[in-house]
Amino acid sequence: MSDTVADPAFEPPPEAQAFYEESLGLLKDSGVPFLLSGTYAVTAYTGIRRPTKDLDVFCKPGDYPRILAFFQARGYRTDVEDERWIAKVWKDDKHFFDVIFAMSNGTIAVSDSWFGADRITVYGHEVTITPPTALILSKAFIQDRYRYDGADVNHVILKQADAIDWKSLLDQMDLYWEVLMAHLLNFRFAYPTERGLVPAWLMTELIGRLQAQVDLPAPRVKVCRGRLFSPRDYIADISEWGFGDVVGKGLEERHDPVA
């Protein structure tokens, strides 16, 4: 188990707290395995407190229909926002929680490896939270003009390095090892005195991959993997500059005009 904060405090919208308490109770009654993630997990692992406006519930892809059906049978409204990664359960027009079963870019799905022993008490319910390794995976690709979760990754490494399964992290990021390497370099830059928290074998492995790649010819297929970070920040690359898309999201996802 990880070294979680003894008494994590959360700051949900006051009007939503009763809904969250009710929802967590029903989720436990459903018998479907789920994880609480997002700000709740970050706070539990780092002690950093910040307001939270939602409830991120993670589950395996095969289990999300069971969660939705369970709540729908009890009068809740459900919405499959994007069958590739997210659905919602609504109490009314204002209160809902997210049911997330994969990353929004389709790179990684929630699996059995995401479930661990770390538990916290939230709104009167003891629930399982996303382990540090999975929490990093869930945030590795969130790099948008309006949201970047690199600081969360750094803080989880800083506070939970001993609890991270580094081999599993590399295995699950194998196709995206450069993204993992970039995060680890950012960590080394942010905390020069704490560089030793990242295993030397991992940095050596990643540096070896980069060195081997340097003199290789460029790939023949011209794609823009920036869309894995932010579909809307890399629209011009797809619509104007001739790069192939790797996300499959619509080109209408443009930024709102700046007044």
CSV table of C-alpha atoms in Angstrom, one decimal:
chain,number,residue,atom,x,y,z
A,1,MET,CA,0.0,0.0,0.0
A,2,SER,CA,1.1,3.6,-0.6
A,3,ASP,CA,1.8,6.1,2.1
A,4,THR,CA,-1.5,8.1,1.8
A,5,VAL,CA,-2.2,11.3,3.8
A,6,ALA,CA,-3.7,10.5,7.1
A,7,ASP,CA,-6.7,12.8,6.9
A,8,PRO,CA,-7.1,14.2,3.4
A,9,ALA,CA,-9.5,17.1,3.1
A,10,PHE,CA,-11.6,17.8,0.0
A,11,GLU,CA,-13.4,20.9,-1.1
A,12,PRO,CA,-16.4,19.9,-3.3
A,13,PRO,CA,-19.2,22.3,-4.2
A,14,PRO,CA,-21.4,22.4,-1.1
A,15,GLU,CA,-24.5,21.8,-3.0
A,16,ALA,CA,-23.0,18.7,-4.6
A,17,GLN,CA,-21.7,16.9,-1.5
A,18,ALA,CA,-25.0,15.1,-0.7
A,19,PHE,CA,-25.1,13.8,-4.3
A,20,TYR,CA,-21.5,12.6,-4.1
A,21,GLU,CA,-22.2,10.8,-0.9
A,22,GLU,CA,-25.3,9.1,-2.3
A,23,SER,CA,-23.4,8.2,-5.5
A,24,LEU,CA,-20.5,6.6,-3.8
A,25,GLY,CA,-22.9,4.6,-1.6
A,26,LEU,CA,-24.7,3.3,-4.7
A,27,LEU,CA,-21.5,2.5,-6.5
A,28,LYS,CA,-20.5,0.3,-3.5
A,29,ASP,CA,-23.9,-1.3,-3.5
A,30,SER,CA,-23.6,-2.1,-7.2
A,31,GLY,CA,-20.8,-4.6,-6.6
A,32,VAL,CA,-19.0,-3.4,-9.7
A,33,PRO,CA,-15.3,-2.7,-9.1
A,34,PHE,CA,-14.5,1.0,-9.4
A,35,LEU,CA,-11.8,3.5,-8.4
A,36,LEU,CA,-12.0,7.1,-7.3
A,37,SER,CA,-9.4,9.2,-9.1
A,38,GLY,CA,-8.6,12.8,-10.1
A,39,THR,CA,-8.2,15.4,-7.3
A,40,TYR,CA,-9.2,12.9,-4.6
A,41,ALA,CA,-6.3,10.6,-5.4
A,42,VAL,CA,-3.8,13.4,-5.9
A,43,THR,CA,-4.8,14.9,-2.5
A,44,ALA,CA,-4.5,11.5,-0.8
A,45,TYR,CA,-1.0,10.9,-2.2
A,46,THR,CA,0.5,14.3,-1.9
A,47,GLY,CA,-1.5,16.3,0.7
A,48,ILE,CA,-2.1,19.1,-1.8
A,49,ARG,CA,-5.6,20.5,-1.3
A,50,ARG,CA,-7.6,22.2,-4.0
A,51,PRO,CA,-11.2,22.6,-4.9
A,52,THR,CA,-12.8,19.8,-6.9
A,53,LYS,CA,-15.8,20.4,-9.1
A,54,ASP,CA,-16.5,16.8,-10.1
A,55,LEU,CA,-16.3,13.1,-9.2
A,56,ASP,CA,-14.1,10.9,-11.5
A,57,VAL,CA,-15.0,7.3,-11.2
A,58,PHE,CA,-12.7,4.9,-13.1
A,59,CYS,CA,-13.7,1.3,-14.1
A,60,LYS,CA,-12.8,-1.3,-16.7
A,61,PRO,CA,-14.3,-0.9,-20.2
A,62,GLY,CA,-16.5,-4.0,-19.7
A,63,ASP,CA,-17.9,-2.7,-16.5
A,64,TYR,CA,-19.0,0.8,-17.4
A,65,PRO,CA,-22.3,-0.5,-19.0
A,66,ARG,CA,-23.1,-2.3,-15.7
A,67,ILE,CA,-22.6,0.9,-13.7
A,68,LEU,CA,-24.8,2.9,-16.0
A,69,ALA,CA,-27.5,0.2,-16.0
A,70,PHE,CA,-27.4,0.0,-12.2
A,71,PHE,CA,-28.0,3.8,-11.8
A,72,GLN,CA,-30.5,4.0,-14.7
A,73,ALA,CA,-32.7,1.3,-13.0
A,74,ARG,CA,-32.8,3.6,-10.0
A,75,GLY,CA,-34.1,6.6,-11.8
A,76,TYR,CA,-30.8,8.3,-12.8
A,77,ARG,CA,-30.2,9.6,-16.3
A,78,THR,CA,-27.2,8.2,-18.1
A,79,ASP,CA,-25.2,9.5,-21.0
A,80,VAL,CA,-22.5,7.8,-23.1
A,81,GLU,CA,-20.6,10.9,-24.0
A,82,ASP,CA,-17.9,9.1,-26.0
A,83,GLU,CA,-17.9,5.3,-26.2
A,84,ARG,CA,-14.1,5.3,-26.5
A,85,TRP,CA,-13.6,6.5,-23.0
A,86,ILE,CA,-16.3,8.3,-21.0
A,87,ALA,CA,-19.9,8.2,-19.8
A,88,LYS,CA,-21.9,10.2,-17.3
A,89,VAL,CA,-24.5,9.5,-14.6
A,90,TRP,CA,-26.9,12.4,-13.9
A,91,LYS,CA,-29.0,13.0,-10.8
A,92,ASP,CA,-30.6,16.2,-12.3
A,93,ASP,CA,-29.6,18.9,-14.7
A,94,LYS,CA,-26.8,20.1,-12.4
A,95,HIS,CA,-25.3,17.1,-10.6
A,96,PHE,CA,-23.4,14.3,-12.3
A,97,PHE,CA,-20.3,12.1,-12.1
A,98,ASP,CA,-18.0,10.9,-14.8
A,99,VAL,CA,-17.5,7.2,-15.5
A,100,ILE,CA,-14.1,6.9,-17.2
A,101,PHE,CA,-12.8,3.6,-18.6
A,102,ALA,CA,-9.9,4.7,-20.9
A,103,MET,CA,-7.8,7.8,-21.6
A,104,SER,CA,-9.5,10.3,-23.9
A,105,ASN,CA,-7.0,9.8,-26.7
A,106,GLY,CA,-7.5,6.0,-26.7
A,107,THR,CA,-4.0,5.1,-25.8
A,108,ILE,CA,-4.6,3.2,-22.5
A,109,ALA,CA,-7.6,1.6,-21.1
A,110,VAL,CA,-8.3,0.9,-17.4
A,111,SER,CA,-7.4,-2.7,-16.6
A,112,ASP,CA,-7.0,-5.0,-13.6
A,113,SER,CA,-3.5,-3.6,-13.1
A,114,TRP,CA,-5.0,-0.3,-12.1
A,115,PHE,CA,-6.7,-1.7,-9.0
A,116,GLY,CA,-4.7,-1.7,-5.8
A,117,ALA,CA,-5.1,-1.7,-2.1
A,118,ASP,CA,-5.1,2.1,-1.4
A,119,ARG,CA,-8.3,3.3,0.2
A,120,ILE,CA,-9.5,6.5,1.7
A,121,THR,CA,-12.7,7.6,3.3
A,122,VAL,CA,-14.6,10.2,1.3
A,123,TYR,CA,-18.0,11.6,2.3
A,124,GLY,CA,-18.5,8.8,4.8
A,125,HIS,CA,-17.5,6.0,2.4
A,126,GLU,CA,-14.3,4.0,2.3
A,127,VAL,CA,-13.4,3.7,-1.4
A,128,THR,CA,-10.4,2.4,-3.4
A,129,ILE,CA,-8.4,5.1,-5.2
A,130,THR,CA,-6.2,4.9,-8.3
A,131,PRO,CA,-2.7,3.7,-7.3
A,132,PRO,CA,0.2,6.0,-8.0
A,133,THR,CA,1.3,4.1,-11.1
A,134,ALA,CA,-2.1,4.3,-12.7
A,135,LEU,CA,-2.6,7.9,-11.6
A,136,ILE,CA,0.5,8.8,-13.6
A,137,LEU,CA,-0.8,6.9,-16.6
A,138,SER,CA,-4.1,8.8,-16.4
A,139,LYS,CA,-2.4,12.2,-16.5
A,140,ALA,CA,0.6,11.6,-18.8
A,141,PHE,CA,-1.2,12.8,-21.9
A,142,ILE,CA,-3.1,15.7,-20.4
A,143,GLN,CA,-1.2,18.5,-22.1
A,144,ASP,CA,-3.6,21.1,-23.4
A,145,ARG,CA,-3.4,24.8,-23.8
A,146,TYR,CA,-5.9,25.1,-20.9
A,147,ARG,CA,-4.8,22.1,-18.8
A,148,TYR,CA,-1.5,20.5,-18.1
A,149,ASP,CA,-1.2,17.8,-15.5
A,150,GLY,CA,2.6,17.6,-15.4
A,151,ALA,CA,2.7,19.1,-12.0
A,152,ASP,CA,0.5,16.4,-10.7
A,153,VAL,CA,2.8,13.8,-12.2
A,154,ASN,CA,5.8,15.4,-10.6
A,155,HIS,CA,4.1,15.6,-7.2
A,156,VAL,CA,3.0,12.0,-7.3
A,157,ILE,CA,6.6,10.9,-8.1
A,158,LEU,CA,8.0,13.1,-5.4
A,159,LYS,CA,5.7,11.7,-2.7
A,160,GLN,CA,5.1,8.2,-3.9
A,161,ALA,CA,8.2,7.1,-5.7
A,162,ASP,CA,8.6,3.9,-3.6
A,163,ALA,CA,5.0,2.9,-4.3
A,164,ILE,CA,5.3,3.3,-8.1
A,165,ASP,CA,5.7,0.1,-10.1
A,166,TRP,CA,8.3,1.5,-12.5
A,167,LYS,CA,8.5,-1.6,-14.6
A,168,SER,CA,4.7,-1.7,-15.1
A,169,LEU,CA,4.7,2.1,-15.9
A,170,LEU,CA,7.3,1.5,-18.6
A,171,ASP,CA,5.5,-1.5,-20.0
A,172,GLN,CA,2.2,0.4,-20.3
A,173,MET,CA,4.0,3.4,-21.8
A,174,ASP,CA,6.2,1.3,-24.1
A,175,LEU,CA,4.8,2.7,-27.3
A,176,TYR,CA,4.9,6.2,-25.8
A,177,TRP,CA,8.3,6.0,-24.1
A,178,GLU,CA,9.2,9.5,-25.2
A,179,VAL,CA,6.3,10.9,-23.3
A,180,LEU,CA,7.4,9.1,-20.2
A,181,MET,CA,10.9,10.3,-20.7
A,182,ALA,CA,9.8,13.9,-21.1
A,183,HIS,CA,7.9,13.7,-17.8
A,184,LEU,CA,10.9,12.2,-16.0
A,185,LEU,CA,13.2,14.9,-17.4
A,186,ASN,CA,10.7,17.5,-16.2
A,187,PHE,CA,10.8,15.9,-12.7
A,188,ARG,CA,14.6,16.0,-12.7
A,189,PHE,CA,14.5,19.6,-13.7
A,190,ALA,CA,11.9,20.5,-11.0
A,191,TYR,CA,13.7,18.6,-8.2
A,192,PRO,CA,17.4,18.4,-8.9
A,193,THR,CA,18.1,17.1,-5.4
A,194,GLU,CA,15.5,14.3,-5.8
A,195,ARG,CA,16.6,12.8,-9.1
A,196,GLY,CA,17.5,9.6,-7.4
A,197,LEU,CA,13.8,8.9,-6.8
A,198,VAL,CA,13.5,7.7,-10.4
A,199,PRO,CA,15.4,4.4,-10.8
A,200,ALA,CA,18.7,4.7,-12.6
A,201,TRP,CA,17.9,1.7,-14.7
A,202,LEU,CA,14.8,3.4,-16.1
A,203,MET,CA,16.7,6.6,-17.1
A,204,THR,CA,19.5,4.5,-18.6
A,205,GLU,CA,16.9,2.5,-20.6
A,206,LEU,CA,15.2,5.6,-21.9
A,207,ILE,CA,18.4,7.3,-22.8
A,208,GLY,CA,19.5,4.2,-24.6
A,209,ARG,CA,16.4,4.2,-26.7
A,210,LEU,CA,16.8,7.9,-27.5
A,211,GLN,CA,20.5,7.3,-28.5
A,212,ALA,CA,19.5,4.4,-30.7
A,213,GLN,CA,16.8,6.6,-32.4
A,214,VAL,CA,19.0,9.6,-33.1
A,215,ASP,CA,20.6,8.3,-36.3
A,216,LEU,CA,17.6,6.4,-37.7
A,217,PRO,CA,15.9,7.7,-40.8
A,218,ALA,CA,12.6,9.6,-40.3
A,219,PRO,CA,9.4,7.6,-40.4
A,220,ARG,CA,7.8,7.4,-43.9
A,221,VAL,CA,4.3,8.0,-42.7
A,222,LYS,CA,3.7,11.6,-41.8
A,223,VAL,CA,1.6,11.8,-38.7
A,224,CYS,CA,1.0,14.3,-35.9
A,225,ARG,CA,1.0,12.6,-32.6
A,226,GLY,CA,0.4,16.0,-30.9
A,227,ARG,CA,-3.3,15.2,-31.2
A,228,LEU,CA,-2.8,12.6,-28.5
A,229,PHE,CA,-2.0,15.5,-26.2
A,230,SER,CA,-4.6,18.0,-27.5
A,231,PRO,CA,-6.9,17.4,-30.4
A,232,ARG,CA,-7.8,21.1,-30.6
A,233,ASP,CA,-4.2,22.5,-30.3
A,234,TYR,CA,-3.1,20.5,-33.4
A,235,ILE,CA,-6.0,21.0,-35.8
A,236,ALA,CA,-3.9,23.0,-38.3
A,237,ASP,CA,-1.5,20.1,-38.6
A,238,ILE,CA,-4.2,17.9,-39.8
A,239,SER,CA,-6.4,20.3,-41.8
A,240,GLU,CA,-3.8,22.5,-43.4
A,241,TRP,CA,-0.3,21.0,-43.1
A,242,GLY,CA,-0.8,17.5,-44.4
A,243,PHE,CA,-0.1,15.4,-41.3
A,244,GLY,CA,-2.1,12.2,-40.7
A,245,ASP,CA,-4.4,12.1,-37.7
A,246,VAL,CA,-3.9,9.5,-35.0
A,247,VAL,CA,-6.8,10.4,-32.8
A,248,GLY,CA,-9.9,10.3,-34.9
A,249,LYS,CA,-11.6,13.2,-33.2
A,250,GLY,CA,-13.5,15.8,-35.2
A,251,LEU,CA,-11.8,18.9,-36.6
A,252,GLU,CA,-14.6,21.0,-35.1
A,253,GLU,CA,-12.8,20.9,-31.7
A,254,ARG,CA,-11.4,24.4,-32.0
A,255,HIS,CA,-10.6,26.8,-29.3
A,256,ASP,CA,-13.3,29.3,-28.3
A,257,PRO,CA,-12.6,32.8,-29.7
A,258,VAL,CA,-10.7,35.0,-27.3
A,259,ALA,CA,-12.4,38.2,-26.7
